[in-house]
């Protein structure tokens, strides 16, 4: 065990693969934490990664970065788990479930041994299934076990809507909800641009006659849903976008922001759905999930949400978690 100094806030990352290291790099640049511990089975590679990151110290806010083992994660405010088998080209997120659930049983037992009071942020795919597994394996409150959910999907959604409408995506409020995967859906009925409902914005748009609204919007959603598969096909993995999305969630927790993000959380009674992790807008602060917002969805979106629930429940039943 390293001689760890008592620096706060402290975030520990389990998994030094592409996602874990993109997150670590973005977190370091963002100046959100004072100490970062990275744990991975490949200790030699992790030590090299930490050395490489640490050499940028003169150009960032002070942060101590450590290549450690599980004992070094003690007193972490947040533990982010990215470890797992990566998604292969053409492989659905659900196909990963069984192998990664077995891995999580070991990881969660170690994290609970050394950092039982930390907030858990689950990233490994299929994230909704593994968030539920982490909840069951840890015995923690659901408010302290958060999945990265559709935070990245919603960012992709806002980006493509921004391009389509010629609007800065930071001024667009629009969510992808449900599963982080094939059954996710766009909450079109709640999408807003600058406080104006998207359907009203489109109706008043000067280019509405040149734009096939329904076809164009459907294409945007399909591009969002399929973007991970396309990126994997082009470069073999996705990591930059999720790294930045994880930093946004981390900021909300560490800075006690009460920020609203579409993370994956335990659904309890929303639209008759219970005991499954799915993405809905949630208020996030230093204690984890403060509350999950009860959106008013149209009939089609309600059907899509229940479809997502059924898809995830089938997998967690197969894993013997229900």
Tab-separated table of N, CA, C and O in Angstrom, residues 67-165:
chain	number	residue	atom	x	y	z
A	67	UNK	N	-0.940	5.368	-8.732
A	67	UNK	CA	-1.210	4.009	-9.190
A	67	UNK	C	-1.237	3.133	-7.943
A	67	UNK	O	-0.219	2.949	-7.287
A	68	UNK	N	-2.409	2.620	-7.592
A	68	UNK	CA	-2.531	1.925	-6.321
A	68	UNK	C	-3.206	0.579	-6.434
A	68	UNK	O	-3.447	0.050	-7.513
A	69	UNK	N	-3.523	0.022	-5.274
A	69	UNK	CA	-4.334	-1.179	-5.202
A	69	UNK	C	-5.585	-0.838	-4.403
A	69	UNK	O	-5.806	0.316	-4.028
A	70	UNK	N	-6.404	-1.819	-4.124
A	70	UNK	CA	-7.684	-1.533	-3.481
A	70	UNK	C	-7.530	-0.870	-2.116
A	70	UNK	O	-8.335	0.000	-1.735
A	71	UNK	N	-6.493	-1.223	-1.384
A	71	UNK	CA	-6.296	-0.622	-0.059
A	71	UNK	C	-6.108	0.888	-0.153
A	71	UNK	O	-6.438	1.625	0.788
A	72	UNK	N	-5.604	1.355	-1.295
A	72	UNK	CA	-5.333	2.788	-1.465
A	72	UNK	C	-6.589	3.619	-1.718
A	72	UNK	O	-6.530	4.850	-1.687
A	73	UNK	N	-7.717	2.978	-1.956
A	73	UNK	CA	-8.942	3.747	-2.224
A	73	UNK	C	-9.646	4.163	-0.932
A	73	UNK	O	-10.700	4.823	-0.992
A	74	UNK	N	-9.085	3.820	0.184
A	74	UNK	CA	-9.690	4.174	1.473
A	74	UNK	C	-10.003	5.671	1.544
A	74	UNK	O	-9.221	6.500	1.098
A	75	UNK	N	-11.163	6.001	2.108
A	75	UNK	CA	-11.615	7.385	2.303
A	75	UNK	C	-11.929	8.118	0.996
A	75	UNK	O	-11.980	9.359	0.966
A	76	UNK	N	-12.176	7.383	-0.072
A	76	UNK	CA	-12.581	8.024	-1.326
A	76	UNK	C	-13.970	8.638	-1.172
A	76	UNK	O	-14.849	8.074	-0.525
A	77	UNK	N	-14.152	9.790	-1.783
A	77	UNK	CA	-15.486	10.390	-1.848
A	77	UNK	C	-16.322	9.729	-2.934
A	77	UNK	O	-17.539	9.599	-2.806
A	78	UNK	N	-15.648	9.307	-3.982
A	78	UNK	CA	-16.316	8.720	-5.131
A	78	UNK	C	-15.440	7.614	-5.700
A	78	UNK	O	-14.229	7.785	-5.844
A	79	UNK	N	-16.047	6.465	-5.995
A	79	UNK	CA	-15.352	5.372	-6.675
A	79	UNK	C	-16.031	5.162	-8.021
A	79	UNK	O	-17.245	4.913	-8.087
A	80	UNK	N	-15.262	5.284	-9.092
A	80	UNK	CA	-15.776	5.171	-10.447
A	80	UNK	C	-15.265	3.856	-11.044
A	80	UNK	O	-14.055	3.643	-11.134
A	81	UNK	N	-16.180	2.985	-11.430
A	81	UNK	CA	-15.796	1.651	-11.904
A	81	UNK	C	-15.984	1.568	-13.414
A	81	UNK	O	-17.106	1.588	-13.924
A	82	UNK	N	-14.852	1.500	-14.118
A	82	UNK	CA	-14.864	1.394	-15.577
A	82	UNK	C	-14.347	0.038	-16.047
A	82	UNK	O	-14.363	-0.247	-17.244
A	83	UNK	N	-13.874	-0.803	-15.134
A	83	UNK	CA	-13.268	-2.080	-15.486
A	83	UNK	C	-14.298	-3.017	-16.096
A	83	UNK	O	-15.465	-3.024	-15.703
A	84	UNK	N	-13.849	-3.819	-17.039
A	84	UNK	CA	-14.724	-4.804	-17.652
A	84	UNK	C	-14.282	-5.110	-19.059
A	84	UNK	O	-13.419	-4.432	-19.618
A	85	UNK	N	-14.881	-6.136	-19.613
A	85	UNK	CA	-14.586	-6.468	-20.998
A	85	UNK	C	-15.231	-5.423	-21.887
A	85	UNK	O	-16.371	-5.033	-21.673
A	86	UNK	N	-14.491	-4.959	-22.886
A	86	UNK	CA	-15.031	-3.905	-23.739
A	86	UNK	C	-15.964	-4.480	-24.794
A	86	UNK	O	-15.891	-5.660	-25.142
A	87	UNK	N	-16.809	-3.625	-25.300
A	87	UNK	CA	-17.791	-4.011	-26.298
A	87	UNK	C	-17.115	-4.216	-27.645
A	87	UNK	O	-16.415	-3.347	-28.154
A	88	UNK	N	-17.284	-5.394	-28.231
A	88	UNK	CA	-16.698	-5.698	-29.526
A	88	UNK	C	-17.611	-5.201	-30.641
A	88	UNK	O	-18.813	-4.982	-30.433
A	89	UNK	N	-17.049	-5.022	-31.828
A	89	UNK	CA	-17.841	-4.562	-32.960
A	89	UNK	C	-18.989	-5.536	-33.229
A	89	UNK	O	-18.798	-6.749	-33.302
A	90	UNK	N	-20.193	-4.985	-33.341
A	90	UNK	CA	-21.355	-5.808	-33.610
A	90	UNK	C	-21.963	-6.464	-32.388
A	90	UNK	O	-23.003	-7.114	-32.476
A	91	UNK	N	-21.354	-6.291	-31.241
A	91	UNK	CA	-21.852	-6.910	-30.006
A	91	UNK	C	-22.752	-5.934	-29.256
A	91	UNK	O	-22.404	-4.777	-29.086
A	92	UNK	N	-23.915	-6.393	-28.832
A	92	UNK	CA	-24.802	-5.524	-28.061
A	92	UNK	C	-24.294	-5.406	-26.641
A	92	UNK	O	-23.542	-6.257	-26.146
A	93	UNK	N	-24.722	-4.343	-25.951
A	93	UNK	CA	-24.302	-4.152	-24.571
A	93	UNK	C	-24.793	-5.291	-23.680
A	93	UNK	O	-24.133	-5.680	-22.721
A	94	UNK	N	-25.971	-5.828	-24.011
A	94	UNK	CA	-26.537	-6.886	-23.190
A	94	UNK	C	-25.690	-8.155	-23.250
A	94	UNK	O	-25.581	-8.895	-22.266
A	95	UNK	N	-25.050	-8.406	-24.385
A	95	UNK	CA	-24.208	-9.602	-24.527
A	95	UNK	C	-23.023	-9.608	-23.563
A	95	UNK	O	-22.425	-10.651	-23.295
A	96	UNK	N	-22.666	-8.446	-23.075
A	96	UNK	CA	-21.538	-8.341	-22.138
A	96	UNK	C	-21.907	-8.709	-20.705
A	96	UNK	O	-21.039	-8.888	-19.859
A	97	UNK	N	-23.185	-8.824	-20.432
A	97	UNK	CA	-23.672	-8.819	-19.051
A	97	UNK	C	-23.086	-9.917	-18.173
A	97	UNK	O	-22.630	-9.650	-17.058
A	98	UNK	N	-23.111	-11.148	-18.630
A	98	UNK	CA	-22.751	-12.258	-17.747
A	98	UNK	C	-21.296	-12.194	-17.302
A	98	UNK	O	-20.994	-12.332	-16.113
A	99	UNK	N	-20.376	-11.978	-18.244
A	99	UNK	CA	-18.955	-11.918	-17.879
A	99	UNK	C	-18.666	-10.758	-16.945
A	99	UNK	O	-17.947	-10.903	-15.957
A	100	UNK	N	-19.226	-9.585	-17.244
A	100	UNK	CA	-18.933	-8.412	-16.426
A	100	UNK	C	-19.624	-8.469	-15.067
A	100	UNK	O	-19.102	-7.917	-14.088
A	101	UNK	N	-20.759	-9.134	-14.971
A	101	UNK	CA	-21.401	-9.301	-13.659
A	101	UNK	C	-20.541	-10.161	-12.741
A	101	UNK	O	-20.420	-9.878	-11.539
A	102	UNK	N	-19.929	-11.201	-13.301
A	102	UNK	CA	-19.021	-12.030	-12.488
A	102	UNK	C	-17.830	-11.205	-12.013
A	102	UNK	O	-17.400	-11.315	-10.856
A	103	UNK	N	-17.292	-10.389	-12.890
A	103	UNK	CA	-16.180	-9.520	-12.517
A	103	UNK	C	-16.593	-8.539	-11.427
A	103	UNK	O	-15.847	-8.286	-10.474
A	104	UNK	N	-17.792	-7.997	-11.551
A	104	UNK	CA	-18.268	-7.006	-10.584
A	104	UNK	C	-18.430	-7.582	-9.183
A	104	UNK	O	-18.260	-6.866	-8.194
A	105	UNK	N	-18.757	-8.842	-9.082
A	105	UNK	CA	-18.907	-9.457	-7.760
A	105	UNK	C	-17.601	-9.342	-6.979
A	105	UNK	O	-17.591	-9.039	-5.785
A	106	UNK	N	-16.484	-9.529	-7.679
A	106	UNK	CA	-15.167	-9.405	-7.044
A	106	UNK	C	-14.826	-7.950	-6.769
A	106	UNK	O	-14.365	-7.603	-5.672
A	107	UNK	N	-15.044	-7.088	-7.744
A	107	UNK	CA	-14.692	-5.678	-7.593
A	107	UNK	C	-15.480	-5.038	-6.452
A	107	UNK	O	-14.898	-4.349	-5.597
A	108	UNK	N	-16.773	-5.237	-6.420
A	108	UNK	CA	-17.614	-4.595	-5.399
A	108	UNK	C	-17.236	-5.056	-4.005
A	108	UNK	O	-17.223	-4.259	-3.053
A	109	UNK	N	-16.871	-6.325	-3.848
A	109	UNK	CA	-16.472	-6.805	-2.516
A	109	UNK	C	-15.223	-6.090	-2.037
A	109	UNK	O	-15.100	-5.752	-0.845
A	110	UNK	N	-14.288	-5.809	-2.938
A	110	UNK	CA	-13.063	-5.101	-2.571
A	110	UNK	C	-13.337	-3.628	-2.284
A	110	UNK	O	-12.786	-3.058	-1.324
A	111	UNK	N	-14.179	-3.008	-3.097
A	111	UNK	CA	-14.504	-1.600	-2.866
A	111	UNK	C	-15.244	-1.435	-1.547
A	111	UNK	O	-14.980	-0.500	-0.778
A	112	UNK	N	-16.151	-2.339	-1.238
A	112	UNK	CA	-16.880	-2.266	0.028
A	112	UNK	C	-15.956	-2.490	1.224
A	112	UNK	O	-16.178	-1.953	2.311
A	113	UNK	N	-14.924	-3.258	1.032
A	113	UNK	CA	-13.971	-3.499	2.124
A	113	UNK	C	-13.193	-2.238	2.476
A	113	UNK	O	-12.954	-1.952	3.651
A	114	UNK	N	-12.797	-1.469	1.449
A	114	UNK	CA	-11.900	-0.337	1.696
A	114	UNK	C	-12.563	1.042	1.587
A	114	UNK	O	-12.050	2.012	2.159
A	115	UNK	N	-13.663	1.154	0.852
A	115	UNK	CA	-14.313	2.476	0.702
A	115	UNK	C	-15.827	2.324	0.758
A	115	UNK	O	-16.540	2.730	-0.174
A	116	UNK	N	-16.350	1.776	1.846
A	116	UNK	CA	-17.787	1.481	1.917
A	116	UNK	C	-18.687	2.709	1.927
A	116	UNK	O	-19.862	2.616	1.579
A	117	UNK	N	-18.154	3.860	2.329
A	117	UNK	CA	-18.992	5.061	2.426
A	117	UNK	C	-18.949	5.923	1.171
A	117	UNK	O	-19.637	6.949	1.090
A	118	UNK	N	-18.168	5.526	0.170
A	118	UNK	CA	-18.051	6.316	-1.063
A	118	UNK	C	-19.322	6.203	-1.898
A	118	UNK	O	-20.071	5.229	-1.805
A	119	UNK	N	-19.564	7.203	-2.717
A	119	UNK	CA	-20.566	7.102	-3.766
A	119	UNK	C	-19.973	6.228	-4.871
A	119	UNK	O	-18.807	6.366	-5.222
A	120	UNK	N	-20.778	5.323	-5.411
A	120	UNK	CA	-20.325	4.469	-6.511
A	120	UNK	C	-20.885	5.016	-7.821
A	120	UNK	O	-22.091	5.249	-7.928
A	121	UNK	N	-20.019	5.186	-8.817
A	121	UNK	CA	-20.443	5.566	-10.165
A	121	UNK	C	-20.071	4.423	-11.099
A	121	UNK	O	-18.891	4.124	-11.304
A	122	UNK	N	-21.081	3.759	-11.646
A	122	UNK	CA	-20.884	2.580	-12.476
A	122	UNK	C	-20.876	2.989	-13.948
A	122	UNK	O	-21.776	3.705	-14.405
A	123	UNK	N	-19.869	2.503	-14.672
A	123	UNK	CA	-19.691	2.906	-16.066
A	123	UNK	C	-19.684	1.707	-17.010
A	123	UNK	O	-20.123	1.801	-18.150
A	124	UNK	N	-19.197	0.570	-16.542
A	124	UNK	CA	-19.041	-0.618	-17.378
A	124	UNK	C	-20.368	-1.019	-18.017
A	124	UNK	O	-21.403	-1.010	-17.369
A	125	UNK	N	-20.320	-1.421	-19.272
A	125	UNK	CA	-21.530	-1.859	-19.971
A	125	UNK	C	-21.790	-3.358	-19.802
A	125	UNK	O	-20.843	-4.128	-19.675
A	126	UNK	N	-23.068	-3.762	-19.798
A	126	UNK	CA	-24.277	-2.930	-19.900
A	126	UNK	C	-24.541	-2.221	-18.581
A	126	UNK	O	-24.784	-2.850	-17.556
A	127	UNK	N	-24.480	-0.905	-18.607
A	127	UNK	CA	-24.404	-0.114	-17.381
A	127	UNK	C	-25.649	-0.241	-16.503
A	127	UNK	O	-25.539	-0.228	-15.267
A	128	UNK	N	-26.824	-0.391	-17.094
A	128	UNK	CA	-28.037	-0.505	-16.283
A	128	UNK	C	-28.061	-1.823	-15.515
A	128	UNK	O	-28.426	-1.872	-14.339
A	129	UNK	N	-27.642	-2.880	-16.174
A	129	UNK	CA	-27.574	-4.197	-15.534
A	129	UNK	C	-26.518	-4.208	-14.437
A	129	UNK	O	-26.748	-4.693	-13.327
A	130	UNK	N	-25.348	-3.647	-14.731
A	130	UNK	CA	-24.249	-3.689	-13.766
A	130	UNK	C	-24.466	-2.710	-12.613
A	130	UNK	O	-23.976	-2.948	-11.509
A	131	UNK	N	-25.205	-1.640	-12.832
A	131	UNK	CA	-25.567	-0.753	-11.726
A	131	UNK	C	-26.472	-1.497	-10.742
A	131	UNK	O	-26.309	-1.404	-9.525
A	132	UNK	N	-27.410	-2.254	-11.285
A	132	UNK	CA	-28.297	-3.058	-10.439
A	132	UNK	C	-27.494	-4.132	-9.710
A	132	UNK	O	-27.703	-4.373	-8.514
A	133	UNK	N	-26.547	-4.762	-10.428
A	133	UNK	CA	-25.691	-5.772	-9.801
A	133	UNK	C	-24.868	-5.158	-8.666
A	133	UNK	O	-24.740	-5.741	-7.584
A	134	UNK	N	-24.315	-3.954	-8.895
A	134	UNK	CA	-23.519	-3.279	-7.863
A	134	UNK	C	-24.372	-2.966	-6.645
A	134	UNK	O	-23.904	-3.078	-5.496
A	135	UNK	N	-25.613	-2.580	-6.870
A	135	UNK	CA	-26.530	-2.321	-5.756
A	135	UNK	C	-26.735	-3.593	-4.933
A	135	UNK	O	-26.645	-3.569	-3.699
A	136	UNK	N	-26.989	-4.704	-5.613
A	136	UNK	CA	-27.243	-5.959	-4.910
A	136	UNK	C	-25.997	-6.491	-4.223
A	136	UNK	O	-26.051	-6.972	-3.086
A	137	UNK	N	-24.850	-6.418	-4.897
A	137	UNK	CA	-23.609	-6.945	-4.325
A	137	UNK	C	-23.125	-6.117	-3.141
A	137	UNK	O	-22.504	-6.636	-2.213
A	138	UNK	N	-23.398	-4.806	-3.167
A	138	UNK	CA	-22.877	-3.911	-2.131
A	138	UNK	C	-23.793	-3.801	-0.922
A	138	UNK	O	-23.331	-3.560	0.195
A	139	UNK	N	-25.103	-3.897	-1.151
A	139	UNK	CA	-26.048	-3.665	-0.065
A	139	UNK	C	-26.189	-2.195	0.300
A	139	UNK	O	-26.796	-1.859	1.317
A	140	UNK	N	-25.644	-1.297	-0.538
A	140	UNK	CA	-25.728	0.129	-0.268
A	140	UNK	C	-27.114	0.670	-0.625
A	140	UNK	O	-27.902	0.025	-1.317
A	141	UNK	N	-27.385	1.878	-0.180
A	141	UNK	CA	-28.602	2.560	-0.570
A	141	UNK	C	-28.558	2.855	-2.066
A	141	UNK	O	-27.494	3.176	-2.615
A	142	UNK	N	-29.709	2.774	-2.727
A	142	UNK	CA	-29.758	3.059	-4.166
A	142	UNK	C	-29.323	4.492	-4.461
A	142	UNK	O	-28.870	4.794	-5.577
A	143	UNK	N	-29.438	5.381	-3.495
A	143	UNK	CA	-29.039	6.774	-3.727
A	143	UNK	C	-27.527	6.915	-3.890
A	143	UNK	O	-27.060	7.919	-4.426
A	144	UNK	N	-26.769	5.914	-3.447
A	144	UNK	CA	-25.307	5.970	-3.490
A	144	UNK	C	-24.711	5.105	-4.589
A	144	UNK	O	-23.482	5.026	-4.709
A	145	UNK	N	-25.548	4.473	-5.385
A	145	UNK	CA	-25.074	3.649	-6.507
A	145	UNK	C	-25.699	4.203	-7.780
A	145	UNK	O	-26.897	4.052	-8.031
A	146	UNK	N	-24.889	4.878	-8.576
A	146	UNK	CA	-25.357	5.621	-9.746
A	146	UNK	C	-24.728	5.038	-11.004
A	146	UNK	O	-23.519	4.769	-11.037
A	147	UNK	N	-25.530	4.850	-12.029
A	147	UNK	CA	-24.990	4.459	-13.327
A	147	UNK	C	-24.797	5.685	-14.210
A	147	UNK	O	-25.557	6.652	-14.117
A	148	UNK	N	-23.804	5.644	-15.071
A	148	UNK	CA	-23.570	6.777	-15.979
A	148	UNK	C	-24.732	6.970	-16.942
A	148	UNK	O	-24.943	8.070	-17.464
A	149	UNK	N	-25.512	5.919	-17.155
A	149	UNK	CA	-26.783	6.026	-17.863
A	149	UNK	C	-26.706	6.659	-19.235
A	149	UNK	O	-25.822	6.359	-20.038
A	150	UNK	N	-27.630	7.577	-19.504
A	150	UNK	CA	-27.713	8.209	-20.825
A	150	UNK	C	-27.190	9.641	-20.808
A	150	UNK	O	-27.605	10.468	-21.626
A	151	UNK	N	-26.277	9.938	-19.882
A	151	UNK	CA	-25.675	11.273	-19.861
A	151	UNK	C	-24.928	11.538	-21.166
A	151	UNK	O	-25.045	12.622	-21.757
A	152	UNK	N	-24.171	10.552	-21.647
A	152	UNK	CA	-23.476	10.718	-22.924
A	152	UNK	C	-24.462	10.714	-24.089
A	152	UNK	O	-24.354	11.546	-25.001
A	153	UNK	N	-25.431	9.800	-24.074
A	153	UNK	CA	-26.418	9.738	-25.148
A	153	UNK	C	-27.161	11.073	-25.276
A	153	UNK	O	-27.419	11.543	-26.389
A	154	UNK	N	-27.500	11.659	-24.137
A	154	UNK	CA	-28.208	12.942	-24.155
A	154	UNK	C	-27.313	14.062	-24.671
A	154	UNK	O	-27.787	14.991	-25.333
A	155	UNK	N	-26.015	13.979	-24.383
A	155	UNK	CA	-25.074	14.963	-24.929
A	155	UNK	C	-24.999	14.836	-26.449
A	155	UNK	O	-24.962	15.840	-27.182
A	156	UNK	N	-24.955	13.594	-26.929
A	156	UNK	CA	-24.962	13.377	-28.379
A	156	UNK	C	-26.244	13.936	-28.992
A	156	UNK	O	-26.224	14.568	-30.061
A	157	UNK	N	-27.353	13.716	-28.322
A	157	UNK	CA	-28.661	14.186	-28.772
A	157	UNK	C	-28.670	15.709	-28.883
A	157	UNK	O	-29.084	16.284	-29.898
A	158	UNK	N	-28.215	16.376	-27.848
A	158	UNK	CA	-28.180	17.833	-27.847
A	158	UNK	C	-27.236	18.376	-28.919
A	158	UNK	O	-27.513	19.391	-29.563
A	159	UNK	N	-26.112	17.671	-29.118
A	159	UNK	CA	-25.149	18.091	-30.133
A	159	UNK	C	-25.758	18.040	-31.529
A	159	UNK	O	-25.652	18.997	-32.315
A	160	UNK	N	-26.421	16.917	-31.856
A	160	UNK	CA	-27.003	16.772	-33.189
A	160	UNK	C	-28.210	17.684	-33.396
A	160	UNK	O	-28.414	18.208	-34.495
A	161	UNK	N	-29.007	17.886	-32.338
A	161	UNK	CA	-30.104	18.842	-32.435
A	161	UNK	C	-29.563	20.253	-32.662
A	161	UNK	O	-30.127	21.029	-33.445
A	162	UNK	N	-28.476	20.573	-31.966
A	162	UNK	CA	-27.859	21.888	-32.140
A	162	UNK	C	-27.399	22.122	-33.568
A	162	UNK	O	-27.599	23.203	-34.137
A	163	UNK	N	-26.790	21.089	-34.158
A	163	UNK	CA	-26.343	21.216	-35.550
A	163	UNK	C	-27.538	21.383	-36.484
A	163	UNK	O	-27.499	22.186	-37.421
A	164	UNK	N	-28.579	20.609	-36.228
A	164	UNK	CA	-29.758	20.650	-37.080
A	164	UNK	C	-30.449	22.014	-37.034
A	164	UNK	O	-30.874	22.548	-38.068
A	165	UNK	N	-30.534	22.577	-35.837
A	165	UNK	CA	-31.273	23.831	-35.643
A	165	UNK	C	-30.387	25.068	-35.685
A	165	UNK	O	-30.901	26.197	-35.675
